[in-house]
Amino acid sequence: MPDLIKVAKFGGTSMADLTAMKRCASIVSSDPDKKVIVVSATSGTTNLLTELCTEESVETRVEIVSQIKEKHLAICKQFGNPKTLLDEVTALLSELEAIASRKQIMTKMLRDEILSFGERLSSRIFSEVLKVDSGDDIQWLDARTVIKTDNHYGSAEPDIDEIGKASSEILQPLLKDARVVTQGFIGSDSKGTTTTLGRGGSDYSAALFAEAVDADVLEIWTDVTAIYTTDPRIAPDARPITEISFDEAAELSVFGAKVLHPATVVPAIRKNIRVYVGSSIHPEKPGTWIVRDTKEKPVIRAISLRRRQTLVKVHSLDMLHRYGFLAKLFQVLGDHKISVDLVTTSEVSVALTLDSDINNPGQPMLGEEVLEELQKFSEVEIIKDLSLVALVGNNLNQTAGLSGPIFGSLLDVNIHLICHGASSYNLCFLVAEEDAENVVQVLHKQFIK
Ligand code: ADP
Ligand code: ASP
Ligand code: MG
């Protein structure tokens, strides 16, 4: 039987320190089919780099770089400071320090360049750790030569054709005799400038690599043993899911389950690549398979929670018996590249939700300028600090008697908006941030058997 091709991705906690990296190395070494290894930055590093980008004072920026330096040099030291590795890591750290020390305007382009150092550092170190552990030929690849994207810095869109071409020219030849270690999260635009795919984007990178090399399996190794019926940090009685469909997994991640970047399943669906989610800490424990068709199709499979939601209510009496209001509203939002998640309308008002995660620069906030434009033809009310709770499963919009028990169990909770019907895979609603965890716990107890 010919070899399978597996792409394995290891997240931030899996790269946390030398012990964690060694655990990941042994997962790779024990399976010759794992040909492409995609890694995240060491845990906390992208957060530090993000902080650096928001910092005005050069002094503080340099102080942040020294924290990053300390962390990575400590791993190298523990690994015995092999000269070539130390040279590479020191050169990267000096480059980062030089950028951080310069007084310059923090553009989105520069921000992506700075964020890229996390993955560039971790992948250099992991590549050496894996070389020693496996004894195999391990090639380090700069992901920016393959993951070609547009120039929407902060949340760049991949160019699938260009990735395919670059993969045939650069990646595939390496795979003939070696395994490849590369970075998640980063890519480059047509001019070769560094881009990033958005926070948590390493899962997506791995899926793009899997698509490009026609992989049989994409493995996401993380700090939980599987995808759970809800975030185990919120509900201790959450259970691991054995098998889930691409569509359900997509909904779950779009609605906040951080375990998977929302776009991860898109390339997997295009090439029908099975995805496995497992724990790099306990690789022996059963994980989750994400597949096209599942044996079981429960109405409610899992519950997710997406924090930091903003509800925008746009009210206009002009809307009564008129047409064109919605078009006008969405034109303004579209012009400002504001992506709207959920929408409900009545005759004279529209309520919509926006993601307001400051860590996600791809999503602009509803700034003064947009607000002024909207206020020219409507009244705008903004409610912040909300969370979106989503029940994810199958045929939710065709199941009778569902909403009664759901909302019946939440009698004390103020529900700001409900979306039901558009998708057969979810039913979701907005609640105050402070109620959200309790709502998830109550619903999990009641509806997840
Ligand atoms: P990595 O660094 O490996 O990419 P992440 O922190 O991005 O890991 O994602 C793993 C985390 O996702 C878990 O620690 C868990 O708290 C969170 N999570 C949220 N929802 C779920 C869920 N339904 N199942 C499992 N984990 C979840
Ligand atoms: N390092 C990046 C982040 O923390 C990408 C990733 O880990 O998936 O967002
Ligand atoms: Mg992640």
Tab-separated table of C-alpha atoms and ligand atoms in Angstrom:
chain	number	residue	atom	x	y	z
A	1	MET	CA	0.000	0.000	0.000
A	2	PRO	CA	1.441	3.410	-0.928
A	3	ASP	CA	2.349	5.767	1.887
A	4	LEU	CA	-0.279	8.119	3.164
A	5	ILE	CA	0.472	11.807	3.312
A	6	LYS	CA	-0.387	13.436	6.588
A	7	VAL	CA	-0.028	17.090	7.497
A	8	ALA	CA	0.353	17.593	11.251
A	9	LYS	CA	-0.131	20.924	12.983
A	10	PHE	CA	1.039	21.670	16.520
A	11	GLY	CA	-0.388	24.681	18.338
A	12	GLY	CA	1.115	27.166	20.779
A	13	THR	CA	0.861	25.107	23.957
A	14	SER	CA	2.331	22.139	22.070
A	15	MET	CA	5.371	24.351	21.347
A	16	ALA	CA	5.467	25.897	24.833
A	17	ASP	CA	8.913	24.679	25.904
A	18	LEU	CA	11.487	22.010	25.136
A	19	THR	CA	9.527	19.273	26.943
A	20	ALA	CA	6.417	20.083	24.925
A	21	MET	CA	8.420	20.230	21.685
A	22	LYS	CA	10.000	16.842	22.427
A	23	ARG	CA	6.539	15.350	22.972
A	24	CYS	CA	5.491	16.652	19.560
A	25	ALA	CA	8.698	15.398	17.976
A	26	SER	CA	8.022	11.891	19.223
A	27	ILE	CA	4.464	12.021	17.813
A	28	VAL	CA	5.964	12.882	14.419
A	29	SER	CA	8.888	10.460	14.618
A	30	SER	CA	6.629	7.500	15.349
A	31	ASP	CA	4.664	7.984	12.131
A	32	PRO	CA	6.578	8.216	8.833
A	33	ASP	CA	3.395	9.384	7.073
A	34	LYS	CA	3.540	12.746	8.817
A	35	LYS	CA	5.336	14.571	6.029
A	36	VAL	CA	4.496	18.225	6.533
A	37	ILE	CA	4.674	19.656	10.040
A	38	VAL	CA	3.123	23.065	10.647
A	39	VAL	CA	3.817	24.833	13.920
A	40	SER	CA	2.474	27.828	15.820
A	41	ALA	CA	4.529	30.306	17.789
A	42	THR	CA	5.433	29.228	21.330
A	43	SER	CA	2.462	29.904	23.615
A	44	GLY	CA	2.031	33.533	24.564
A	45	THR	CA	4.493	34.816	21.958
A	46	THR	CA	1.925	36.093	19.453
A	47	ASN	CA	0.189	37.878	22.333
A	48	LEU	CA	3.481	39.526	23.288
A	49	LEU	CA	4.124	40.527	19.676
A	50	THR	CA	0.576	41.917	19.427
A	51	GLU	CA	1.212	43.945	22.558
A	52	LEU	CA	4.484	45.174	21.097
A	53	CYS	CA	2.629	46.469	18.041
A	54	THR	CA	0.260	48.560	20.157
A	55	GLU	CA	3.062	50.007	22.271
A	56	GLU	CA	4.198	53.577	21.514
A	57	SER	CA	7.278	53.630	23.708
A	58	VAL	CA	10.397	52.163	22.131
A	59	GLU	CA	11.652	51.294	25.595
A	60	THR	CA	8.629	49.120	26.359
A	61	ARG	CA	8.819	47.536	22.918
A	62	VAL	CA	12.423	46.550	23.505
A	63	GLU	CA	11.458	45.208	26.920
A	64	ILE	CA	8.828	42.997	25.263
A	65	VAL	CA	11.430	41.749	22.783
A	66	SER	CA	13.702	40.824	25.666
A	67	GLN	CA	10.925	38.682	27.167
A	68	ILE	CA	10.587	36.883	23.828
A	69	LYS	CA	14.350	36.585	23.606
A	70	GLU	CA	14.642	35.094	27.066
A	71	LYS	CA	11.986	32.508	26.378
A	72	HIS	CA	13.483	31.285	23.096
A	73	LEU	CA	17.092	31.386	24.214
A	74	ALA	CA	16.139	29.341	27.281
A	75	ILE	CA	14.721	26.601	25.036
A	76	CYS	CA	17.871	26.644	22.881
A	77	LYS	CA	20.041	26.459	25.988
A	78	GLN	CA	18.128	23.515	27.387
A	79	PHE	CA	18.554	21.834	24.017
A	80	GLY	CA	22.320	22.232	24.316
A	81	ASN	CA	22.732	25.406	22.234
A	82	PRO	CA	23.666	23.765	18.921
A	83	LYS	CA	25.624	26.424	17.013
A	84	THR	CA	23.613	26.596	13.774
A	85	LEU	CA	20.328	26.829	15.676
A	86	LEU	CA	21.645	29.442	18.047
A	87	ASP	CA	22.934	31.506	15.122
A	88	GLU	CA	19.568	31.365	13.354
A	89	VAL	CA	17.563	32.186	16.470
A	90	THR	CA	19.915	35.007	17.486
A	91	ALA	CA	19.743	36.504	13.998
A	92	LEU	CA	15.927	36.457	14.073
A	93	LEU	CA	15.837	38.013	17.535
A	94	SER	CA	18.256	40.771	16.480
A	95	GLU	CA	16.133	41.500	13.423
A	96	LEU	CA	13.036	41.741	15.618
A	97	GLU	CA	14.841	43.981	18.077
A	98	ALA	CA	15.974	46.289	15.292
A	99	ILE	CA	12.395	46.651	14.006
A	100	ALA	CA	11.045	47.243	17.519
A	101	SER	CA	13.689	49.893	18.257
A	102	ARG	CA	12.886	51.968	15.209
A	103	LYS	CA	10.466	54.871	15.677
A	104	GLN	CA	7.978	54.287	12.905
A	105	ILE	CA	4.287	54.267	12.178
A	106	MET	CA	2.701	50.922	12.981
A	107	THR	CA	1.010	50.018	9.709
A	108	LYS	CA	-0.953	46.790	9.311
A	109	MET	CA	1.791	45.650	6.972
A	110	LEU	CA	4.493	46.190	9.586
A	111	ARG	CA	2.323	44.534	12.204
A	112	ASP	CA	2.146	41.325	10.151
A	113	GLU	CA	5.912	41.403	9.648
A	114	ILE	CA	6.388	41.657	13.413
A	115	LEU	CA	3.818	38.936	14.207
A	116	SER	CA	5.591	36.551	11.826
A	117	PHE	CA	8.595	36.295	14.154
A	118	GLY	CA	6.714	34.029	16.574
A	119	GLU	CA	6.270	31.198	14.082
A	120	ARG	CA	9.645	31.816	12.431
A	121	LEU	CA	11.377	31.339	15.788
A	122	SER	CA	9.422	28.306	17.005
A	123	SER	CA	9.703	26.480	13.664
A	124	ARG	CA	13.498	26.906	13.586
A	125	ILE	CA	13.808	25.396	17.038
A	126	PHE	CA	11.279	22.617	16.479
A	127	SER	CA	12.938	21.644	13.224
A	128	GLU	CA	16.195	20.932	15.081
A	129	VAL	CA	14.417	19.123	17.917
A	130	LEU	CA	12.682	16.890	15.390
A	131	LYS	CA	15.907	16.250	13.471
A	132	VAL	CA	17.548	14.890	16.621
A	133	ASP	CA	14.495	12.918	17.739
A	134	SER	CA	13.684	11.268	14.410
A	135	GLY	CA	17.130	10.963	12.855
A	136	ASP	CA	15.363	11.803	9.576
A	137	ASP	CA	16.166	14.422	6.975
A	138	ILE	CA	14.134	17.413	8.146
A	139	GLN	CA	13.883	20.470	5.915
A	140	TRP	CA	12.819	23.865	7.279
A	141	LEU	CA	10.568	25.739	4.877
A	142	ASP	CA	9.636	29.406	4.906
A	143	ALA	CA	5.838	29.173	4.665
A	144	ARG	CA	5.740	32.581	3.002
A	145	THR	CA	7.146	31.060	-0.176
A	146	VAL	CA	4.115	28.747	-0.471
A	147	ILE	CA	1.164	30.342	1.336
A	148	LYS	CA	0.444	33.105	-1.173
A	149	THR	CA	-2.296	35.526	-0.169
A	150	ASP	CA	-3.884	38.856	-1.004
A	151	ASN	CA	-2.663	41.941	0.838
A	152	HIS	CA	-5.460	42.196	3.393
A	153	TYR	CA	-2.935	42.387	6.234
A	154	GLY	CA	-4.131	40.941	9.533
A	155	SER	CA	-6.546	38.515	7.898
A	156	ALA	CA	-5.223	37.783	4.445
A	157	GLU	CA	-7.128	35.596	1.992
A	158	PRO	CA	-5.143	32.727	0.498
A	159	ASP	CA	-4.755	32.430	-3.259
A	160	ILE	CA	-5.390	28.727	-3.799
A	161	ASP	CA	-4.032	28.558	-7.367
A	162	GLU	CA	-0.806	30.320	-6.432
A	163	ILE	CA	-0.417	28.087	-3.372
A	164	GLY	CA	-0.871	25.024	-5.582
A	165	LYS	CA	1.808	26.254	-7.993
A	166	ALA	CA	4.273	27.192	-5.244
A	167	SER	CA	3.681	23.866	-3.567
A	168	SER	CA	4.556	21.926	-6.752
A	169	GLU	CA	7.651	24.020	-7.333
A	170	ILE	CA	8.993	24.381	-3.811
A	171	LEU	CA	7.366	22.028	-1.317
A	172	GLN	CA	6.742	18.806	-3.270
A	173	PRO	CA	10.387	18.392	-4.377
A	174	LEU	CA	11.493	18.617	-0.733
A	175	LEU	CA	9.045	15.895	0.253
A	176	LYS	CA	10.699	13.324	-2.023
A	177	ASP	CA	13.480	12.679	0.492
A	178	ALA	CA	12.604	14.659	3.587
A	179	ARG	CA	9.932	15.755	5.979
A	180	VAL	CA	9.238	19.449	6.117
A	181	VAL	CA	8.759	21.722	9.134
A	182	THR	CA	7.107	25.033	8.405
A	183	GLN	CA	5.139	27.870	10.017
A	184	GLY	CA	1.445	28.301	10.479
A	185	PHE	CA	-0.291	31.678	10.433
A	186	ILE	CA	1.994	33.456	7.959
A	187	GLY	CA	2.067	33.932	4.217
A	188	SER	CA	3.047	36.561	1.697
A	189	ASP	CA	1.302	38.686	-0.899
A	190	SER	CA	2.161	38.954	-4.599
A	191	LYS	CA	4.984	41.375	-3.808
A	192	GLY	CA	6.485	38.998	-1.255
A	193	THR	CA	5.424	41.113	1.734
A	194	THR	CA	4.565	39.145	4.870
A	195	THR	CA	0.873	38.632	5.660
A	196	THR	CA	-0.989	36.755	8.400
A	197	LEU	CA	-4.196	34.745	8.231
A	198	GLY	CA	-5.711	36.106	11.466
A	199	ARG	CA	-5.367	34.936	15.058
A	200	GLY	CA	-5.459	31.186	15.449
A	201	GLY	CA	-4.645	30.931	11.735
A	202	SER	CA	-2.124	28.104	11.977
A	203	ASP	CA	-4.923	25.545	11.720
A	204	TYR	CA	-5.969	27.191	8.465
A	205	SER	CA	-2.372	27.209	7.181
A	206	ALA	CA	-2.103	23.497	7.894
A	207	ALA	CA	-5.325	22.860	5.978
A	208	LEU	CA	-4.003	24.896	3.035
A	209	PHE	CA	-0.796	22.861	3.050
A	210	ALA	CA	-2.859	19.664	3.257
A	211	GLU	CA	-4.863	20.741	0.227
A	212	ALA	CA	-1.738	21.733	-1.693
A	213	VAL	CA	0.021	18.385	-1.179
A	214	ASP	CA	-3.176	16.353	-1.610
A	215	ALA	CA	-2.898	14.991	1.903
A	216	ASP	CA	-4.950	12.035	3.074
A	217	VAL	CA	-5.211	13.299	6.626
A	218	LEU	CA	-4.845	16.650	8.377
A	219	GLU	CA	-3.968	16.355	12.056
A	220	ILE	CA	-4.477	19.191	14.528
A	221	TRP	CA	-2.539	18.479	17.733
A	222	THR	CA	-3.563	20.744	20.577
A	223	ASP	CA	-3.948	20.963	24.369
A	224	VAL	CA	-7.314	19.190	24.616
A	225	THR	CA	-7.810	15.534	23.726
A	226	ALA	CA	-10.586	16.223	21.235
A	227	ILE	CA	-13.294	18.592	20.161
A	228	TYR	CA	-15.653	18.585	23.123
A	229	THR	CA	-19.387	19.062	23.349
A	230	THR	CA	-18.531	22.508	24.671
A	231	ASP	CA	-15.382	24.302	25.794
A	232	PRO	CA	-14.194	22.101	28.698
A	233	ARG	CA	-12.955	25.247	30.429
A	234	ILE	CA	-16.548	26.420	30.689
A	235	ALA	CA	-18.398	23.188	31.426
A	236	PRO	CA	-16.459	20.501	33.300
A	237	ASP	CA	-19.013	17.896	32.184
A	238	ALA	CA	-18.167	18.488	28.500
A	239	ARG	CA	-17.514	15.233	26.646
A	240	PRO	CA	-15.124	14.457	23.791
A	241	ILE	CA	-16.809	14.016	20.412
A	242	THR	CA	-15.711	10.942	18.450
A	243	GLU	CA	-16.913	12.036	15.040
A	244	ILE	CA	-18.323	15.298	13.708
A	245	SER	CA	-19.139	16.496	10.195
A	246	PHE	CA	-17.269	19.221	8.316
A	247	ASP	CA	-20.392	21.387	8.411
A	248	GLU	CA	-20.920	21.018	12.144
A	249	ALA	CA	-17.237	21.640	12.882
A	250	ALA	CA	-17.317	24.740	10.685
A	251	GLU	CA	-20.337	26.108	12.558
A	252	LEU	CA	-18.812	25.295	15.918
A	253	SER	CA	-15.596	27.147	15.115
A	254	VAL	CA	-17.318	30.094	13.462
A	255	PHE	CA	-19.383	30.436	16.617
A	256	GLY	CA	-16.392	30.549	18.909
A	257	ALA	CA	-14.914	27.101	19.555
A	258	LYS	CA	-11.279	28.178	19.559
A	259	VAL	CA	-10.072	24.616	19.135
A	260	LEU	CA	-10.264	25.097	15.352
A	261	HIS	CA	-9.806	28.221	13.209
A	262	PRO	CA	-13.136	28.785	11.409
A	263	ALA	CA	-11.664	28.446	7.910
A	264	THR	CA	-9.802	25.190	8.603
A	265	VAL	CA	-12.428	22.898	7.174
A	266	VAL	CA	-12.792	24.875	3.938
A	267	PRO	CA	-9.756	23.353	2.170
A	268	ALA	CA	-10.560	19.998	3.821
A	269	ILE	CA	-14.040	20.071	2.299
A	270	ARG	CA	-12.679	20.994	-1.153
A	271	LYS	CA	-10.386	17.956	-1.180
A	272	ASN	CA	-12.384	15.739	1.189
A	273	ILE	CA	-9.450	15.441	3.592
A	274	ARG	CA	-10.241	13.797	6.920
A	275	VAL	CA	-9.246	15.932	9.872
A	276	TYR	CA	-8.146	14.527	13.218
A	277	VAL	CA	-8.038	16.633	16.388
A	278	GLY	CA	-5.969	15.168	19.218
A	279	SER	CA	-3.865	16.082	22.223
A	280	SER	CA	-0.098	16.449	21.966
A	281	ILE	CA	0.034	15.933	25.739
A	282	HIS	CA	-1.996	12.704	25.665
A	283	PRO	CA	-1.671	11.451	22.083
A	284	GLU	CA	-2.879	8.000	23.161
A	285	LYS	CA	-6.318	9.310	24.138
A	286	PRO	CA	-8.958	9.140	21.412
A	287	GLY	CA	-9.489	12.394	19.536
A	288	THR	CA	-12.134	13.656	17.131
A	289	TRP	CA	-12.472	12.784	13.455
A	290	ILE	CA	-13.975	15.495	11.279
A	291	VAL	CA	-15.429	13.863	8.184
A	292	ARG	CA	-17.862	14.593	5.364
A	293	ASP	CA	-20.563	12.208	6.621
A	294	THR	CA	-21.024	11.040	10.174
A	295	LYS	CA	-22.727	7.842	11.309
A	296	GLU	CA	-24.773	9.683	13.908
A	297	LYS	CA	-26.483	12.995	13.281
A	298	PRO	CA	-27.783	14.311	16.611
A	299	VAL	CA	-29.969	17.417	16.536
A	300	ILE	CA	-27.716	19.067	19.125
A	301	ARG	CA	-24.107	17.921	19.020
A	302	ALA	CA	-22.313	20.749	20.800
A	303	ILE	CA	-22.579	24.265	22.182
A	304	SER	CA	-20.196	27.089	21.485
A	305	LEU	CA	-19.674	30.520	22.930
A	306	ARG	CA	-18.320	33.566	21.144
A	307	ARG	CA	-17.423	36.467	23.376
A	308	ARG	CA	-16.918	40.167	22.661
A	309	GLN	CA	-19.958	40.670	20.470
A	310	THR	CA	-21.479	44.049	19.744
A	311	LEU	CA	-25.114	44.474	18.833
A	312	VAL	CA	-25.901	47.382	16.542
A	313	LYS	CA	-29.531	48.413	16.220
A	314	VAL	CA	-30.296	50.657	13.307
A	315	HIS	CA	-33.698	52.262	13.412
A	316	SER	CA	-35.327	54.342	10.704
A	317	LEU	CA	-38.925	55.399	10.335
A	318	ASP	CA	-38.143	56.014	6.671
A	319	MET	CA	-38.011	52.282	6.334
A	320	LEU	CA	-41.759	51.907	6.697
A	321	HIS	CA	-43.149	50.654	3.383
A	322	ARG	CA	-39.977	51.694	1.565
A	323	TYR	CA	-37.344	49.774	-0.251
A	324	GLY	CA	-33.592	50.246	-0.437
A	325	PHE	CA	-32.904	50.827	3.271
A	326	LEU	CA	-31.172	47.509	3.815
A	327	ALA	CA	-29.123	48.009	0.658
A	328	LYS	CA	-28.058	51.459	1.876
A	329	LEU	CA	-27.157	50.162	5.329
A	330	PHE	CA	-25.079	47.269	4.049
A	331	GLN	CA	-23.433	49.475	1.449
A	332	VAL	CA	-22.060	51.696	4.229
A	333	LEU	CA	-20.860	48.690	6.232
A	334	GLY	CA	-19.395	47.046	3.131
A	335	ASP	CA	-17.560	50.254	2.120
A	336	HIS	CA	-15.860	50.207	5.502
A	337	LYS	CA	-15.084	46.477	5.253
A	338	ILE	CA	-17.163	45.737	8.347
A	339	SER	CA	-18.242	42.153	8.383
A	340	VAL	CA	-21.646	41.512	9.843
A	341	ASP	CA	-22.361	38.170	11.446
A	342	LEU	CA	-26.040	37.967	12.297
A	343	VAL	CA	-28.964	40.061	11.162
A	344	THR	CA	-32.582	40.318	12.226
A	345	THR	CA	-35.036	42.861	10.899
A	346	SER	CA	-38.407	44.300	11.724
A	347	GLU	CA	-40.368	46.742	9.632
A	348	VAL	CA	-38.470	49.784	10.915
A	349	SER	CA	-35.282	48.478	12.436
A	350	VAL	CA	-32.384	46.183	11.798
A	351	ALA	CA	-30.267	44.515	14.462
A	352	LEU	CA	-26.906	43.146	13.553
A	353	THR	CA	-23.908	41.728	15.370
A	354	LEU	CA	-20.243	42.518	14.932
A	355	ASP	CA	-17.223	40.825	16.371
A	356	SER	CA	-15.269	43.252	18.501
A	357	ASP	CA	-12.191	41.251	19.328
A	358	ILE	CA	-9.296	43.691	19.483
A	359	ASN	CA	-6.956	40.816	18.771
A	360	ASN	CA	-8.458	40.509	15.351
A	361	PRO	CA	-7.304	43.459	13.283
A	362	GLY	CA	-9.058	42.030	10.238
A	363	GLN	CA	-12.344	43.214	11.698
A	364	PRO	CA	-12.538	47.004	11.928
A	365	MET	CA	-14.594	48.431	14.768
A	366	LEU	CA	-17.668	50.508	14.146
A	367	GLY	CA	-15.725	53.769	14.221
A	368	GLU	CA	-16.943	57.374	14.340
A	369	GLU	CA	-16.839	57.739	10.584
A	370	VAL	CA	-19.170	54.795	9.917
A	371	LEU	CA	-21.441	55.868	12.720
A	372	GLU	CA	-21.789	59.357	11.261
A	373	GLU	CA	-22.641	57.946	7.860
A	374	LEU	CA	-25.308	55.676	9.348
A	375	GLN	CA	-26.743	58.505	11.445
A	376	LYS	CA	-27.431	60.493	8.286
A	377	PHE	CA	-30.393	58.218	7.596
A	378	SER	CA	-31.068	56.367	10.863
A	379	GLU	CA	-30.793	56.241	14.635
A	380	VAL	CA	-28.094	53.901	15.858
A	381	GLU	CA	-27.955	52.146	19.205
A	382	ILE	CA	-24.914	50.117	20.224
A	383	ILE	CA	-24.908	47.451	22.937
A	384	LYS	CA	-21.521	46.053	23.893
A	385	ASP	CA	-20.226	43.226	26.076
A	386	LEU	CA	-22.446	40.508	24.676
A	387	SER	CA	-21.784	36.864	23.910
A	388	LEU	CA	-23.183	34.638	21.245
A	389	VAL	CA	-24.300	31.175	22.303
A	390	ALA	CA	-24.770	28.656	19.490
A	391	LEU	CA	-26.309	25.204	19.591
A	392	VAL	CA	-24.737	23.204	16.798
A	393	GLY	CA	-26.063	19.979	15.313
A	394	ASN	CA	-28.222	18.671	12.489
A	395	ASN	CA	-31.576	19.707	11.036
A	396	LEU	CA	-32.135	22.249	13.766
A	397	ASN	CA	-34.425	24.287	11.534
A	398	GLN	CA	-36.585	21.275	10.753
A	399	THR	CA	-36.997	19.902	14.239
A	400	ALA	CA	-40.321	20.598	15.882
A	401	GLY	CA	-40.556	21.601	19.517
A	402	LEU	CA	-36.950	22.673	19.911
A	403	SER	CA	-37.116	26.322	20.861
A	404	GLY	CA	-39.673	25.819	23.670
A	405	PRO	CA	-37.416	23.710	25.895
A	406	ILE	CA	-34.317	25.739	24.966
A	407	PHE	CA	-35.692	29.134	25.880
A	408	GLY	CA	-37.839	27.618	28.621
A	409	SER	CA	-34.653	26.665	30.422
A	410	LEU	CA	-33.404	30.251	30.240
A	411	LEU	CA	-36.360	32.080	31.756
A	412	ASP	CA	-34.227	34.475	33.814
A	413	VAL	CA	-31.960	35.445	30.967
A	414	ASN	CA	-32.410	38.457	28.716
A	415	ILE	CA	-32.019	37.294	25.110
A	416	HIS	CA	-30.991	40.196	22.868
A	417	LEU	CA	-31.328	38.507	19.491
A	418	ILE	CA	-32.163	35.051	18.146
A	419	CYS	CA	-31.125	33.585	14.812
A	420	HIS	CA	-32.906	30.434	13.826
A	421	GLY	CA	-33.889	29.032	10.478
A	422	ALA	CA	-31.189	30.223	8.118
A	423	SER	CA	-28.878	27.341	8.904
A	424	SER	CA	-29.843	23.757	9.543
A	425	TYR	CA	-26.681	23.359	11.613
A	426	ASN	CA	-27.204	25.985	14.289
A	427	LEU	CA	-29.532	27.973	16.443
A	428	CYS	CA	-27.891	30.915	18.133
A	429	PHE	CA	-28.693	33.863	20.333
A	430	LEU	CA	-27.076	36.807	22.088
A	431	VAL	CA	-26.884	37.227	25.840
A	432	ALA	CA	-24.973	39.530	28.173
A	433	GLU	CA	-21.352	38.522	28.612
A	434	GLU	CA	-21.926	37.980	32.350
A	435	ASP	CA	-24.758	35.467	31.734
A	436	ALA	CA	-23.015	33.559	28.969
A	437	GLU	CA	-21.087	30.847	30.815
A	438	ASN	CA	-24.062	30.010	32.974
A	439	VAL	CA	-26.292	29.765	29.887
A	440	VAL	CA	-23.833	27.338	28.258
A	441	GLN	CA	-23.673	25.230	31.428
A	442	VAL	CA	-27.477	25.069	31.780
A	443	LEU	CA	-28.017	24.168	28.122
A	444	HIS	CA	-25.210	21.625	28.156
A	445	LYS	CA	-26.732	19.835	31.164
A	446	GLN	CA	-30.141	19.795	29.592
A	447	PHE	CA	-29.466	19.043	25.920
A	448	ILE	CA	-26.199	17.153	25.609
A	449	LYS	CA	-26.660	13.571	26.634
B	1	ADP	P1	-3.694	25.654	19.903
B	1	ADP	O1	-2.708	26.561	20.557
B	1	ADP	O2	-3.283	24.215	19.938
B	1	ADP	O3	-4.101	26.116	18.543
B	1	ADP	P2	-6.104	26.762	21.030
B	1	ADP	O4	-5.919	27.397	22.372
B	1	ADP	O5	-6.183	27.656	19.841
B	1	ADP	O6	-4.976	25.668	20.842
B	1	ADP	O7	-7.411	25.850	21.051
B	1	ADP	C1	-7.579	24.893	22.069
B	1	ADP	C2	-8.541	25.418	23.109
B	1	ADP	O8	-9.833	25.560	22.539
B	1	ADP	C3	-8.790	24.502	24.268
B	1	ADP	O9	-7.831	24.666	25.288
B	1	ADP	C4	-10.200	24.858	24.732
B	1	ADP	O10	-10.213	25.662	25.879
B	1	ADP	C5	-10.759	25.668	23.592
B	1	ADP	N1	-12.067	25.179	23.131
B	1	ADP	C6	-13.137	25.954	22.899
B	1	ADP	N2	-14.184	25.219	22.533
B	1	ADP	C7	-13.787	23.934	22.544
B	1	ADP	C8	-14.436	22.697	22.249
B	1	ADP	N3	-15.707	22.633	21.878
B	1	ADP	N4	-13.697	21.571	22.350
B	1	ADP	C9	-12.405	21.597	22.715
B	1	ADP	N5	-11.757	22.738	23.015
B	1	ADP	C10	-12.420	23.897	22.926
B	2	ASP	N1	0.391	32.144	16.676
B	2	ASP	C1	-0.841	32.590	16.087
B	2	ASP	C2	-1.813	33.022	17.188
B	2	ASP	O1	-1.506	32.902	18.364
B	2	ASP	C3	-1.474	31.577	15.187
B	2	ASP	C4	-1.872	30.276	15.857
B	2	ASP	O2	-1.365	29.941	16.921
B	2	ASP	O3	-2.726	29.568	15.283
B	2	ASP	O4	-2.851	33.510	16.868
B	3	MG	MG	-5.460	27.592	17.873
